[in-house]
PDB file of C-alpha atoms in Angstrom:
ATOM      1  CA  UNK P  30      76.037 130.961 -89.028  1.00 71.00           C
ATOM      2  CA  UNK P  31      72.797 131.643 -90.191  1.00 75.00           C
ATOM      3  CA  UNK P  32      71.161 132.404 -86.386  1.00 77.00           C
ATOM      4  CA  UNK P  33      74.378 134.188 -85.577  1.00 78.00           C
ATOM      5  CA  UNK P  34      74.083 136.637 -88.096  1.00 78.00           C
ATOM      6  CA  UNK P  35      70.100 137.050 -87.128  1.00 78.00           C
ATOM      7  CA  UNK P  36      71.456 137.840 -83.729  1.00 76.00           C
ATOM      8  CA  UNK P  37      73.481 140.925 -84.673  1.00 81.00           C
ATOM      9  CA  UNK P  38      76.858 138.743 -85.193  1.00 84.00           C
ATOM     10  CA  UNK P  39      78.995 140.190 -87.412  1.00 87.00           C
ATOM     11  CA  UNK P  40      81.942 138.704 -89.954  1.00 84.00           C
ATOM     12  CA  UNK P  41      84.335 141.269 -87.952  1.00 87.00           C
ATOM     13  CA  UNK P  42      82.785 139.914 -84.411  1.00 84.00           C
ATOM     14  CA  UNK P  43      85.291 137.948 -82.318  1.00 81.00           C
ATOM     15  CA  UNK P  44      83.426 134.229 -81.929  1.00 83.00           C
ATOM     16  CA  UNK P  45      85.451 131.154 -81.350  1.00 82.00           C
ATOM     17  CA  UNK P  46      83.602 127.886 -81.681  1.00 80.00           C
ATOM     18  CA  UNK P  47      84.359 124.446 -81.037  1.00 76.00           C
ATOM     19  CA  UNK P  48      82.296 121.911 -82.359  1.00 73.00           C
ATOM     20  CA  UNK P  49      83.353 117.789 -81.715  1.00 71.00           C
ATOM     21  CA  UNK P  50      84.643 115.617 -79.272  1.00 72.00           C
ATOM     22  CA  UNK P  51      86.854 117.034 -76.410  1.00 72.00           C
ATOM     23  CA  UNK P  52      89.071 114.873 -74.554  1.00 73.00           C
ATOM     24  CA  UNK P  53      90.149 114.022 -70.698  1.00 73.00           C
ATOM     25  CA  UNK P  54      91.673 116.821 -70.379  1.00 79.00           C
ATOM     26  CA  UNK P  55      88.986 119.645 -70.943  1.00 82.00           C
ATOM     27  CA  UNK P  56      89.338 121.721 -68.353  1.00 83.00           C
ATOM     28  CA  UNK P  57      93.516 122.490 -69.128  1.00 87.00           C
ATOM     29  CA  UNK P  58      92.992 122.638 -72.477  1.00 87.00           C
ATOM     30  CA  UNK P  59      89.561 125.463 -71.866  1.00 89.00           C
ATOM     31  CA  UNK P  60      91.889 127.082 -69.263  1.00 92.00           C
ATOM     32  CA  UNK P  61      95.016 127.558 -71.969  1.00 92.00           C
ATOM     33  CA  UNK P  62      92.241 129.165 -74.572  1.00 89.00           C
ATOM     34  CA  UNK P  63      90.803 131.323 -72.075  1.00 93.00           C
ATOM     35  CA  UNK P  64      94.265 132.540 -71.355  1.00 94.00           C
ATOM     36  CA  UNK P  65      95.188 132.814 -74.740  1.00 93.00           C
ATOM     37  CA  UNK P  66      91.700 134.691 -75.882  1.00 90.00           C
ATOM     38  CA  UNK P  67      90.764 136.135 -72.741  1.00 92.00           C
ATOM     39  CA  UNK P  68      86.743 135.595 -73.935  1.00 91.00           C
ATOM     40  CA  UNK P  69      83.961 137.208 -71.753  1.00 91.00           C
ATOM     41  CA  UNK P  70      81.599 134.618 -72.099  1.00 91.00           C
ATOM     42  CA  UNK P  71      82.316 130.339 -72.419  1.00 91.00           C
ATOM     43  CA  UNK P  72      79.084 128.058 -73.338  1.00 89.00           C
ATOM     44  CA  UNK P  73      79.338 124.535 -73.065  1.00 87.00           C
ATOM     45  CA  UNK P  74      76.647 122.777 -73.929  1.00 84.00           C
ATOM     46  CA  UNK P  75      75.784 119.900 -72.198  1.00 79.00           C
ATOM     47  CA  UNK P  76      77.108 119.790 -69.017  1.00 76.00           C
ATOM     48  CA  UNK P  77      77.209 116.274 -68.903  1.00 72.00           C
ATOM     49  CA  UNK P  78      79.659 115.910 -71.793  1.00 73.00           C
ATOM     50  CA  UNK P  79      82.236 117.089 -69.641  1.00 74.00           C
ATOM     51  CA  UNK P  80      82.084 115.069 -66.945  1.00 71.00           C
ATOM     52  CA  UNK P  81      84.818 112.634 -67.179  1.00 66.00           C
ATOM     53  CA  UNK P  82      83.236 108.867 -66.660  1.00 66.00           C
ATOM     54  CA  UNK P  83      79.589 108.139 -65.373  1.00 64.00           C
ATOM     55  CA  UNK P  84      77.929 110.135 -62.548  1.00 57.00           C
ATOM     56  CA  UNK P  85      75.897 108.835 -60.428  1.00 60.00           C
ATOM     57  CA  UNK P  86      73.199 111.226 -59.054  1.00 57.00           C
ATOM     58  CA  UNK P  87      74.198 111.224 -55.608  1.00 61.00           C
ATOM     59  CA  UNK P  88      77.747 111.311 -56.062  1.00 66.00           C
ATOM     60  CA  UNK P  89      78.342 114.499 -54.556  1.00 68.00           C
ATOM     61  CA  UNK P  90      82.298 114.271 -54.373  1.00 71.00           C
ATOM     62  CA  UNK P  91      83.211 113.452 -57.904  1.00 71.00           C
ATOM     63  CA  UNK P  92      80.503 116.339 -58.937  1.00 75.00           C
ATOM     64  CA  UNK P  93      83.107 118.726 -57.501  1.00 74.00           C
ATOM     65  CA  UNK P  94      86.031 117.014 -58.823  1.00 76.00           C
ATOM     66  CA  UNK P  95      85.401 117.663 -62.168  1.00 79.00           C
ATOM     67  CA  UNK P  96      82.898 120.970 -61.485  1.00 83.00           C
ATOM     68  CA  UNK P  97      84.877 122.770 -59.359  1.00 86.00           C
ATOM     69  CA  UNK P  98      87.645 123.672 -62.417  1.00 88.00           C
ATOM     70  CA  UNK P  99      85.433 125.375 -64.335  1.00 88.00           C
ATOM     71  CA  UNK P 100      83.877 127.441 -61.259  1.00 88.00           C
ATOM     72  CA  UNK P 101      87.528 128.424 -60.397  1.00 91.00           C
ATOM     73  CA  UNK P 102      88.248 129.675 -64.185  1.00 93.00           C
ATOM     74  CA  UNK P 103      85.481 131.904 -64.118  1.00 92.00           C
ATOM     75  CA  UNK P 104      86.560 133.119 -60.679  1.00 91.00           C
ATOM     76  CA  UNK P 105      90.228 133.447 -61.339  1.00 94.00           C
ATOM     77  CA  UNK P 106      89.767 135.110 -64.972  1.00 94.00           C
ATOM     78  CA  UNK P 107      86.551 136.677 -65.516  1.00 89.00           C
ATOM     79  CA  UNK P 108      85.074 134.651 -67.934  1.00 94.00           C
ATOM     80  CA  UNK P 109      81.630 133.953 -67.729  1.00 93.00           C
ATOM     81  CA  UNK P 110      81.406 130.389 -67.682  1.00 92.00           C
ATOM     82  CA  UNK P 111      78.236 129.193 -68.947  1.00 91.00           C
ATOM     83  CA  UNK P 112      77.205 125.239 -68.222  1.00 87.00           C
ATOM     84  CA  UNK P 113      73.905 123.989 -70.179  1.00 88.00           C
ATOM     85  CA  UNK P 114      71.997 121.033 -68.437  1.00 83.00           C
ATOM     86  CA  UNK P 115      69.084 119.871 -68.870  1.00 81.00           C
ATOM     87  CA  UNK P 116      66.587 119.209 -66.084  1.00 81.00           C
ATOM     88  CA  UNK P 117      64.808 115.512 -64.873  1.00 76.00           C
ATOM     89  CA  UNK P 118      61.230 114.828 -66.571  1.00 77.00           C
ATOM     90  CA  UNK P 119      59.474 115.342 -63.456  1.00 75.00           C
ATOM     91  CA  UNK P 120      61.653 118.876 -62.757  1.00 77.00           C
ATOM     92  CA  UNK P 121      60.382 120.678 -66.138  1.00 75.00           C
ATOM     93  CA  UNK P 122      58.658 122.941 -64.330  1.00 76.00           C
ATOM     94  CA  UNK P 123      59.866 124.041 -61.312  1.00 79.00           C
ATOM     95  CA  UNK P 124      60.913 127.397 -60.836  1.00 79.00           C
ATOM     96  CA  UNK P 125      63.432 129.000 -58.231  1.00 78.00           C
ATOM     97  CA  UNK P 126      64.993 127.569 -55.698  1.00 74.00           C
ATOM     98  CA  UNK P 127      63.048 123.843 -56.434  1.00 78.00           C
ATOM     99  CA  UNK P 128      64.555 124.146 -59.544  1.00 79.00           C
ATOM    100  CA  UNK P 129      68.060 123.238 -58.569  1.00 76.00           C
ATOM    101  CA  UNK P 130      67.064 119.783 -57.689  1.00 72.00           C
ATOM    102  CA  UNK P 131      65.906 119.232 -61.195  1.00 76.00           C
ATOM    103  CA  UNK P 132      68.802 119.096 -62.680  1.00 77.00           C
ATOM    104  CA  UNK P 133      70.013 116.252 -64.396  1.00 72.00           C
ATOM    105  CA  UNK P 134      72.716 114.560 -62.953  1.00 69.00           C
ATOM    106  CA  UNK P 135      74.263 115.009 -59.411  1.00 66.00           C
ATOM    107  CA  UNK P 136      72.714 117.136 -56.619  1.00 70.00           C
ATOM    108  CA  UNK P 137      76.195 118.093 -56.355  1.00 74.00           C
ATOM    109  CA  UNK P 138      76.031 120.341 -59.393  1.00 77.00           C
ATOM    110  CA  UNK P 139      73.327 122.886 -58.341  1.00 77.00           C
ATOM    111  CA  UNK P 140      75.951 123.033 -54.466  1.00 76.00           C
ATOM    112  CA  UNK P 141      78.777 123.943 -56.615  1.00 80.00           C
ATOM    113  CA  UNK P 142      77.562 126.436 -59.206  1.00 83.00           C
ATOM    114  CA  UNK P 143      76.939 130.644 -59.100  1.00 85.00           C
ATOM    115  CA  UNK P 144      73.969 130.902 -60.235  1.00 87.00           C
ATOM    116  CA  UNK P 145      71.075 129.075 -62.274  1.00 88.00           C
ATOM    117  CA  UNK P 146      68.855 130.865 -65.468  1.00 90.00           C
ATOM    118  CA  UNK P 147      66.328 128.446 -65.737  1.00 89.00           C
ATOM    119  CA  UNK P 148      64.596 128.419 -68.693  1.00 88.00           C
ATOM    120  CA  UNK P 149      60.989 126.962 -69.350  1.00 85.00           C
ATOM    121  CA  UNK P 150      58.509 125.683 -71.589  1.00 82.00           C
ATOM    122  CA  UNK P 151      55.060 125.648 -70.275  1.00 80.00           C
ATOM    123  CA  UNK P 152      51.811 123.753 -71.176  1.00 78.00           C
ATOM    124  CA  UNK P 153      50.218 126.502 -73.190  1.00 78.00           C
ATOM    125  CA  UNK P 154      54.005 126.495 -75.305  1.00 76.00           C
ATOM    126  CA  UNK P 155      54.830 130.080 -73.620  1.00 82.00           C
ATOM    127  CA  UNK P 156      58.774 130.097 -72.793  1.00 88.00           C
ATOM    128  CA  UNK P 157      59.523 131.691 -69.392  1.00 91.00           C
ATOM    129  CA  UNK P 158      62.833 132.600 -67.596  1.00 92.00           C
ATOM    130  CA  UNK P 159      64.200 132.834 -63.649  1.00 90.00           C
ATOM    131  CA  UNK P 160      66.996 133.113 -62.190  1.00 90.00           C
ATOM    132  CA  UNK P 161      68.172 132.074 -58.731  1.00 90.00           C
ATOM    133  CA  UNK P 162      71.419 131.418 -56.425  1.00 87.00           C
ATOM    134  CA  UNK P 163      74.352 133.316 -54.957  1.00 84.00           C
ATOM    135  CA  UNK P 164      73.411 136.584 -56.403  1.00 82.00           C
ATOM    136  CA  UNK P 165      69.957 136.890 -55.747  1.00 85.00           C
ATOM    137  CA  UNK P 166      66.579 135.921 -57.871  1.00 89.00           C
ATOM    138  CA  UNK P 167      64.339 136.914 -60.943  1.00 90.00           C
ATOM    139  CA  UNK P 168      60.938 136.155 -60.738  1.00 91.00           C
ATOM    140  CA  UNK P 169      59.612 133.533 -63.248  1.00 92.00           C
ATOM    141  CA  UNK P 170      59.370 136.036 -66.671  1.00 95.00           C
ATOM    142  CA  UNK P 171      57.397 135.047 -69.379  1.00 95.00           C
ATOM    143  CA  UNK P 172      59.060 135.454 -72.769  1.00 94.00           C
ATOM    144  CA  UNK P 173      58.058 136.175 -76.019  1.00 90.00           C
ATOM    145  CA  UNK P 174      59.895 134.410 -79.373  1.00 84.00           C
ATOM    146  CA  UNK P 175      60.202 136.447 -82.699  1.00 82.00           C
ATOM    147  CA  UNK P 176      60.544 133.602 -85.343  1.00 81.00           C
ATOM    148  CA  UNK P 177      62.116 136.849 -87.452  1.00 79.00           C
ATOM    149  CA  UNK P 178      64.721 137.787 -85.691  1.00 77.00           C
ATOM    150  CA  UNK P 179      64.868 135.044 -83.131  1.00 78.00           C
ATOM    151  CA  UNK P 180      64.898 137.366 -80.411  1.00 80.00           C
ATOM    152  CA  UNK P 181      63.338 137.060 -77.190  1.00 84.00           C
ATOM    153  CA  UNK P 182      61.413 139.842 -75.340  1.00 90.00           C
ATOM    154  CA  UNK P 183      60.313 139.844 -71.923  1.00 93.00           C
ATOM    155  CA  UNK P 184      56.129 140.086 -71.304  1.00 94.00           C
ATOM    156  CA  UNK P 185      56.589 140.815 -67.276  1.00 95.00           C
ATOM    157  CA  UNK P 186      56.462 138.150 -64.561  1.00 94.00           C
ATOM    158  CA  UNK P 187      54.374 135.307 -65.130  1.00 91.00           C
ATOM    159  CA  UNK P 188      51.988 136.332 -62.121  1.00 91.00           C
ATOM    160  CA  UNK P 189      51.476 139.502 -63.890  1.00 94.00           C
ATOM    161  CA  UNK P 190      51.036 138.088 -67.176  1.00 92.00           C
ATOM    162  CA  UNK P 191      48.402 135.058 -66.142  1.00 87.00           C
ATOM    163  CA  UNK P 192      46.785 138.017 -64.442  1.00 91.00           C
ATOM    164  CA  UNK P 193      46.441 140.075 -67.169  1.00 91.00           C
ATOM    165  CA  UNK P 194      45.085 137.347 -69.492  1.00 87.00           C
ATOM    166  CA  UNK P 195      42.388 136.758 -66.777  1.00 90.00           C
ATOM    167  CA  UNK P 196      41.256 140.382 -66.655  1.00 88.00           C
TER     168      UNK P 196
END
């Protein structure tokens, strides 16, 4: 509640959260809330929490099987539905379109989804941003973190920013 309210959240904001164990049938049961609450914006965190038994990494077909419900609720209501992943070791830090192959589980998830935001933690501990997929690209962004208010600010691209701190 605490980082909520830091974000702006108020007591009078509408925020439905669901924290535990969801069952077989999550994607009937998130379709008859969304229905219900008509939300703008759906965050499940992890992805792979959802998936309904083991997933092999190159099981492309039962990727969409399970995927493909939650890409069609967004579609069909106009709920954003946001799908947290993370990425492989060795995929930390690739950017754009390499980026899709580094995330964790089936290749089948980065052919079935909109769009990725890809966020980063370099070397140096900077944070950066990008975005890529059906609706176009943002260039790597380096971020900066306000322990305050825990609010992020963009810097500028990171080519512009390493530039700047060579100058």
């Amino acid at each position: 509640r605490g980082a909520f309210r830091r974000l702006g959240i108020k007591d009078d904001t509408a925020l439905h959260i669901h924290f535990g164990r969801i069952g077989p049938h999550v994607t009937d049961q998130l379709r008859e809330v969304v229905l219900k609450k008509e939300p703008s914006l759906v965050i499940i965190d992890t992805v792979g929490r959802i998936r309904p038994d083991k997933l092999e990494t190159n099981d492309y077909t039962s990727t969409e099987a399970w995927l493909e419900p939650f890409l069609y609720l967004a579609h069909e209501t106009a709920t954003t539905v946001c799908l947290i992943y993370h990425t492989t070791k060795s995929g930390r830090s690739l950017t754009g379109h390499d980026a899709l192959f580094a995330i964790m589980g089936s290749v089948g998830i980065s052919a079935t989804i909109d769009h990725l935001i890809g966020l980063t933690r370099k070397s140096d501990g900077s944070r950066t941003v990008f975005t890529v997929g059906r609706y176009g690209e943002t260039p790597e962004t380096v971020l900066a973190f306000e322990p305050g208010t825990e609010r992020l600010t963009a810097l500028g691209t990171a080519k512009n920013v390493a530039m700047s701190k060579m100058q």
